[in-house]
PDB file of C-alpha atoms in Angstrom:
ATOM      1  CA  PHE A 168      62.554 105.881  61.153  1.00 50.00           C
ATOM      2  CA  PRO A 169      62.085 109.413  59.938  1.00 49.00           C
ATOM      3  CA  SER A 170      65.671 110.239  59.055  1.00 52.00           C
ATOM      4  CA  HIS A 171      66.105 107.319  56.681  1.00 53.00           C
ATOM      5  CA  ASP A 172      65.543 108.640  53.155  1.00 54.00           C
ATOM      6  CA  THR A 173      65.452 105.368  51.210  1.00 47.00           C
ATOM      7  CA  TYR A 174      62.201 104.172  52.692  1.00 47.00           C
ATOM      8  CA  ALA A 175      59.040 104.708  50.657  1.00 44.00           C
ATOM      9  CA  TYR A 176      57.085 105.840  53.697  1.00 54.00           C
ATOM     10  CA  ASN A 177      57.655 106.766  57.285  1.00 89.00           C
ATOM     11  CA  THR A 178      56.747 103.865  59.570  1.00 92.00           C
ATOM     12  CA  ASP A 179      56.473 106.130  62.617  1.00 92.00           C
ATOM     13  CA  SER A 180      53.715 108.283  61.136  1.00 90.00           C
ATOM     14  CA  ALA A 181      52.039 105.260  59.536  1.00 91.00           C
ATOM     15  CA  TYR A 182      51.952 103.577  62.941  1.00 93.00           C
ATOM     16  CA  ALA A 183      50.604 106.686  64.676  1.00 90.00           C
ATOM     17  CA  ASN A 184      47.867 107.025  62.051  1.00 88.00           C
ATOM     18  CA  ILE A 185      46.825 103.377  62.130  1.00 88.00           C
ATOM     19  CA  MET A 186      46.644 103.468  65.939  1.00 91.00           C
ATOM     20  CA  LEU A 187      44.476 106.581  65.702  1.00 88.00           C
ATOM     21  CA  GLY A 188      42.295 104.806  63.163  1.00 81.00           C
ATOM     22  CA  ILE A 189      41.922 101.758  65.399  1.00 79.00           C
ATOM     23  CA  GLN A 190      40.951 103.953  68.354  1.00 83.00           C
ATOM     24  CA  ASN A 191      38.337 105.747  66.294  1.00 77.00           C
ATOM     25  CA  LEU A 192      36.671 102.747  64.686  1.00 73.00           C
ATOM     26  CA  PRO A 193      32.976 102.662  65.570  1.00 64.00           C
ATOM     27  CA  ASP A 194      31.665  99.986  67.885  1.00 68.00           C
ATOM     28  CA  THR A 195      30.132  96.936  66.172  1.00 60.00           C
ATOM     29  CA  SER A 196      26.733  97.976  67.496  1.00 62.00           C
ATOM     30  CA  SER A 197      26.975 101.380  65.786  1.00 60.00           C
ATOM     31  CA  LYS A 198      25.117 102.101  62.551  1.00 64.00           C
ATOM     32  CA  ASP A 199      28.402 103.499  61.177  1.00 63.00           C
ATOM     33  CA  TYR A 200      30.003 100.073  61.568  1.00 59.00           C
ATOM     34  CA  LEU A 201      28.296  98.624  58.483  1.00 58.00           C
ATOM     35  CA  LYS A 202      29.115 101.735  56.449  1.00 60.00           C
ATOM     36  CA  ASN A 203      32.771 101.421  57.401  1.00 60.00           C
ATOM     37  CA  ILE A 204      32.909  97.734  56.480  1.00 59.00           C
ATOM     38  CA  LYS A 205      31.433  98.579  53.063  1.00 59.00           C
ATOM     39  CA  PHE A 206      34.434 100.856  52.460  1.00 59.00           C
ATOM     40  CA  GLY A 207      36.990  98.413  53.908  1.00 63.00           C
ATOM     41  CA  PHE A 208      37.372 100.034  57.301  1.00 64.00           C
ATOM     42  CA  SER A 209      37.106  97.002  59.531  1.00 67.00           C
ATOM     43  CA  GLY A 210      38.961  96.325  62.738  1.00 71.00           C
ATOM     44  CA  SER A 211      40.637  93.244  61.250  1.00 78.00           C
ATOM     45  CA  HIS A 212      41.810  95.237  58.230  1.00 81.00           C
ATOM     46  CA  PHE A 213      43.314  97.917  60.498  1.00 82.00           C
ATOM     47  CA  LEU A 214      44.976  95.302  62.706  1.00 87.00           C
ATOM     48  CA  GLN A 215      46.521  93.690  59.639  1.00 90.00           C
ATOM     49  CA  LEU A 216      47.864  97.071  58.522  1.00 91.00           C
ATOM     50  CA  LYS A 217      49.229  97.681  62.014  1.00 94.00           C
ATOM     51  CA  LYS A 218      51.041  94.335  61.896  1.00 94.00           C
ATOM     52  CA  GLN A 219      52.551  95.147  58.491  1.00 95.00           C
ATOM     53  CA  ILE A 220      53.728  98.565  59.670  1.00 95.00           C
ATOM     54  CA  ILE A 221      55.360  97.098  62.779  1.00 95.00           C
ATOM     55  CA  GLU A 222      57.096  94.444  60.694  1.00 95.00           C
ATOM     56  CA  ALA A 223      58.359  97.096  58.261  1.00 94.00           C
ATOM     57  CA  ALA A 224      59.718  99.110  61.199  1.00 95.00           C
ATOM     58  CA  TYR A 225      61.368  95.984  62.593  1.00 95.00           C
ATOM     59  CA  TRP A 226      63.135  95.251  59.300  1.00 95.00           C
ATOM     60  CA  GLU A 227      64.248  98.872  59.052  1.00 93.00           C
ATOM     61  CA  ALA A 228      65.758  98.688  62.535  1.00 94.00           C
ATOM     62  CA  GLU A 229      67.449  95.413  61.606  1.00 94.00           C
ATOM     63  CA  LYS A 230      68.846  96.972  58.443  1.00 94.00           C
ATOM     64  CA  LEU A 231      70.242  99.971  60.347  1.00 94.00           C
ATOM     65  CA  ASN A 232      71.548  97.627  63.067  1.00 94.00           C
ATOM     66  CA  HIS A 233      72.540 100.138  65.720  1.00 94.00           C
ATOM     67  CA  ILE A 234      71.501 100.689  69.307  1.00 95.00           C
ATOM     68  CA  GLU A 235      69.669 103.952  68.604  1.00 94.00           C
ATOM     69  CA  ALA A 236      67.507 102.303  65.915  1.00 94.00           C
ATOM     70  CA  TYR A 237      66.593  99.478  68.273  1.00 96.00           C
ATOM     71  CA  ASN A 238      65.786 101.902  71.088  1.00 95.00           C
ATOM     72  CA  HIS A 239      63.678 103.949  68.694  1.00 95.00           C
ATOM     73  CA  PHE A 240      61.668 100.854  67.784  1.00 95.00           C
ATOM     74  CA  LEU A 241      61.174  99.971  71.449  1.00 95.00           C
ATOM     75  CA  ASN A 242      59.950 103.493  72.247  1.00 95.00           C
ATOM     76  CA  ILE A 243      57.385 103.625  69.432  1.00 94.00           C
ATOM     77  CA  TYR A 244      56.087 100.192  68.477  1.00 95.00           C
ATOM     78  CA  LYS A 245      54.143  97.746  70.603  1.00 92.00           C
ATOM     79  CA  ASP A 246      54.479  94.073  69.718  1.00 92.00           C
ATOM     80  CA  ASP A 247      55.575  91.614  72.387  1.00 92.00           C
ATOM     81  CA  TYR A 248      57.421  89.182  70.134  1.00 93.00           C
ATOM     82  CA  LEU A 249      59.282  91.815  68.134  1.00 94.00           C
ATOM     83  CA  GLU A 250      60.021  93.862  71.268  1.00 95.00           C
ATOM     84  CA  ASN A 251      61.749  90.805  72.765  1.00 95.00           C
ATOM     85  CA  LEU A 252      63.697  90.210  69.562  1.00 96.00           C
ATOM     86  CA  ILE A 253      64.738  93.857  69.208  1.00 96.00           C
ATOM     87  CA  THR A 254      65.727  93.991  72.892  1.00 97.00           C
ATOM     88  CA  LYS A 255      67.960  90.956  72.403  1.00 97.00           C
ATOM     89  CA  HIS A 256      69.625  92.509  69.340  1.00 96.00           C
ATOM     90  CA  ARG A 257      70.089  95.837  71.116  1.00 97.00           C
ATOM     91  CA  ASN A 258      71.594  94.186  74.193  1.00 97.00           C
ATOM     92  CA  ASP A 259      73.929  92.093  72.035  1.00 97.00           C
ATOM     93  CA  LEU A 260      75.190  95.211  70.248  1.00 97.00           C
ATOM     94  CA  ALA A 261      75.563  97.153  73.493  1.00 97.00           C
ATOM     95  CA  PHE A 262      77.538  94.332  75.105  1.00 97.00           C
ATOM     96  CA  VAL A 263      79.846  94.074  72.084  1.00 97.00           C
ATOM     97  CA  ALA A 264      80.372  97.856  72.257  1.00 97.00           C
ATOM     98  CA  ALA A 265      81.253  97.593  75.956  1.00 97.00           C
ATOM     99  CA  LYS A 266      83.686  94.766  75.219  1.00 97.00           C
ATOM    100  CA  GLU A 267      85.328  96.841  72.492  1.00 96.00           C
ATOM    101  CA  LYS A 268      85.988  99.639  74.995  1.00 96.00           C
ATOM    102  CA  MET A 269      87.025  97.049  77.583  1.00 94.00           C
ATOM    103  CA  ASP A 270      87.056  99.356  80.594  1.00 94.00           C
ATOM    104  CA  PHE A 271      85.136  99.023  83.825  1.00 93.00           C
ATOM    105  CA  MET A 272      83.035 102.141  83.151  1.00 95.00           C
ATOM    106  CA  SER A 273      81.637 100.743  79.893  1.00 96.00           C
ATOM    107  CA  PHE A 274      80.444  97.625  81.713  1.00 96.00           C
ATOM    108  CA  LYS A 275      79.039  99.682  84.568  1.00 94.00           C
ATOM    109  CA  GLU A 276      77.094 101.759  82.038  1.00 97.00           C
ATOM    110  CA  PHE A 277      75.870  98.591  80.319  1.00 97.00           C
ATOM    111  CA  MET A 278      74.617  97.146  83.617  1.00 96.00           C
ATOM    112  CA  GLU A 279      72.829 100.398  84.480  1.00 96.00           C
ATOM    113  CA  LYS A 280      71.148 100.718  81.088  1.00 96.00           C
ATOM    114  CA  TYR A 281      70.277  97.041  80.569  1.00 96.00           C
ATOM    115  CA  PRO A 282      69.966  95.411  84.006  1.00 95.00           C
ATOM    116  CA  SER A 283      67.826  92.527  82.744  1.00 94.00           C
ATOM    117  CA  ALA A 284      70.003  91.721  79.723  1.00 96.00           C
ATOM    118  CA  ASN A 285      71.195  88.145  79.302  1.00 96.00           C
ATOM    119  CA  GLN A 286      74.739  89.524  79.361  1.00 97.00           C
ATOM    120  CA  ALA A 287      74.289  91.321  82.709  1.00 95.00           C
ATOM    121  CA  GLU A 288      76.101  88.610  84.668  1.00 95.00           C
ATOM    122  CA  GLY A 289      79.018  88.600  82.226  1.00 96.00           C
ATOM    123  CA  ALA A 290      79.116  92.390  82.322  1.00 96.00           C
ATOM    124  CA  ARG A 291      79.172  92.341  86.128  1.00 93.00           C
ATOM    125  CA  HIS A 292      82.056  89.859  86.114  1.00 94.00           C
ATOM    126  CA  LEU A 293      84.070  91.946  83.635  1.00 95.00           C
ATOM    127  CA  PHE A 294      83.243  95.142  85.552  1.00 92.00           C
ATOM    128  CA  GLU A 295      84.546  93.636  88.797  1.00 91.00           C
ATOM    129  CA  LYS A 296      87.693  92.292  87.132  1.00 92.00           C
ATOM    130  CA  LEU A 297      88.553  95.518  85.295  1.00 92.00           C
ATOM    131  CA  LEU A 298      87.713  97.657  88.307  1.00 88.00           C
ATOM    132  CA  TYR A 299      90.119  95.682  90.470  1.00 85.00           C
ATOM    133  CA  GLU A 300      92.794  95.775  87.765  1.00 89.00           C
ATOM    134  CA  ASN A 301      92.412  99.551  87.626  1.00 83.00           C
ATOM    135  CA  PHE A 302      93.190  99.876  91.342  1.00 83.00           C
ATOM    136  CA  ASP A 303      95.810  97.114  91.162  1.00 85.00           C
ATOM    137  CA  LYS A 304      97.810  99.034  88.521  1.00 85.00           C
ATOM    138  CA  ALA A 305      98.898 101.601  91.076  1.00 84.00           C
ATOM    139  CA  GLY A 306     100.028  98.833  93.404  1.00 81.00           C
ATOM    140  CA  THR A 307     100.067 101.094  96.461  1.00 82.00           C
ATOM    141  CA  TRP A 308      98.491 100.444  99.821  1.00 83.00           C
ATOM    142  CA  GLN A 309      96.453 103.638  99.305  1.00 86.00           C
ATOM    143  CA  SER A 310      94.909 102.317  96.093  1.00 85.00           C
ATOM    144  CA  TYR A 311      93.964  99.031  97.787  1.00 82.00           C
ATOM    145  CA  LYS A 312      92.506 100.907 100.753  1.00 85.00           C
ATOM    146  CA  MET A 313      90.487 103.104  98.413  1.00 88.00           C
ATOM    147  CA  TYR A 314      89.224 100.000  96.591  1.00 80.00           C
ATOM    148  CA  LEU A 315      88.230  98.346  99.863  1.00 86.00           C
ATOM    149  CA  ASP A 316      86.548 101.513 101.152  1.00 86.00           C
ATOM    150  CA  GLN A 317      84.665 102.334  97.956  1.00 87.00           C
ATOM    151  CA  TYR A 318      83.659  98.761  97.043  1.00 85.00           C
ATOM    152  CA  PRO A 319      83.152  96.815 100.280  1.00 82.00           C
ATOM    153  CA  GLU A 320      81.178  94.063  98.508  1.00 84.00           C
ATOM    154  CA  ALA A 321      83.583  93.733  95.562  1.00 82.00           C
ATOM    155  CA  ALA A 322      84.442  90.332  94.135  1.00 82.00           C
ATOM    156  CA  TYR A 323      88.198  90.900  94.474  1.00 82.00           C
ATOM    157  CA  ARG A 324      88.033  92.076  98.076  1.00 81.00           C
ATOM    158  CA  LYS A 325      90.227  89.222  99.384  1.00 82.00           C
ATOM    159  CA  GLU A 326      92.965  89.922  96.859  1.00 84.00           C
ATOM    160  CA  ALA A 327      92.893  93.633  97.596  1.00 78.00           C
ATOM    161  CA  PHE A 328      92.933  93.037 101.346  1.00 79.00           C
ATOM    162  CA  ALA A 329      95.915  90.664 101.052  1.00 81.00           C
ATOM    163  CA  LYS A 330      97.876  93.260  99.070  1.00 78.00           C
ATOM    164  CA  TYR A 331      96.774  96.059 101.402  1.00 73.00           C
ATOM    165  CA  GLU A 332      98.288  94.309 104.407  1.00 73.00           C
TER     166      GLU A 332
END
């Protein structure tokens, strides 16, 4: 998280460097392998450092607690468990943000960005409800016709059709 000044080191560059180090470790059959172990450059040591860096990045994202920080983590760091946890936190925040706006477009955007989120079904329901309410506000036959034409599979199709006739 490069822009955060209070951290003692930059987890992004630390992660990039440790991954480079892991890629460049000599094979166990190489004569350089024993030399590297003598100086503490073993695969297990590097993997432990990688784990610590990822955990530090996770806690930094948690501390910042905003969607961009979570997305940043997901774009950089690779750890299945923490990726699942961060994804859940990010989706929770995004759904709360959509609910704060409480308009059909915010839920549509949520569903497009996070289609596999646990909240996707709730977002779809709220999208359908608010979308219909948006057309229902006008209360004209033209608005109901437009709703029926533009959203033929909509959840509130029966209601719209009844008011259209």
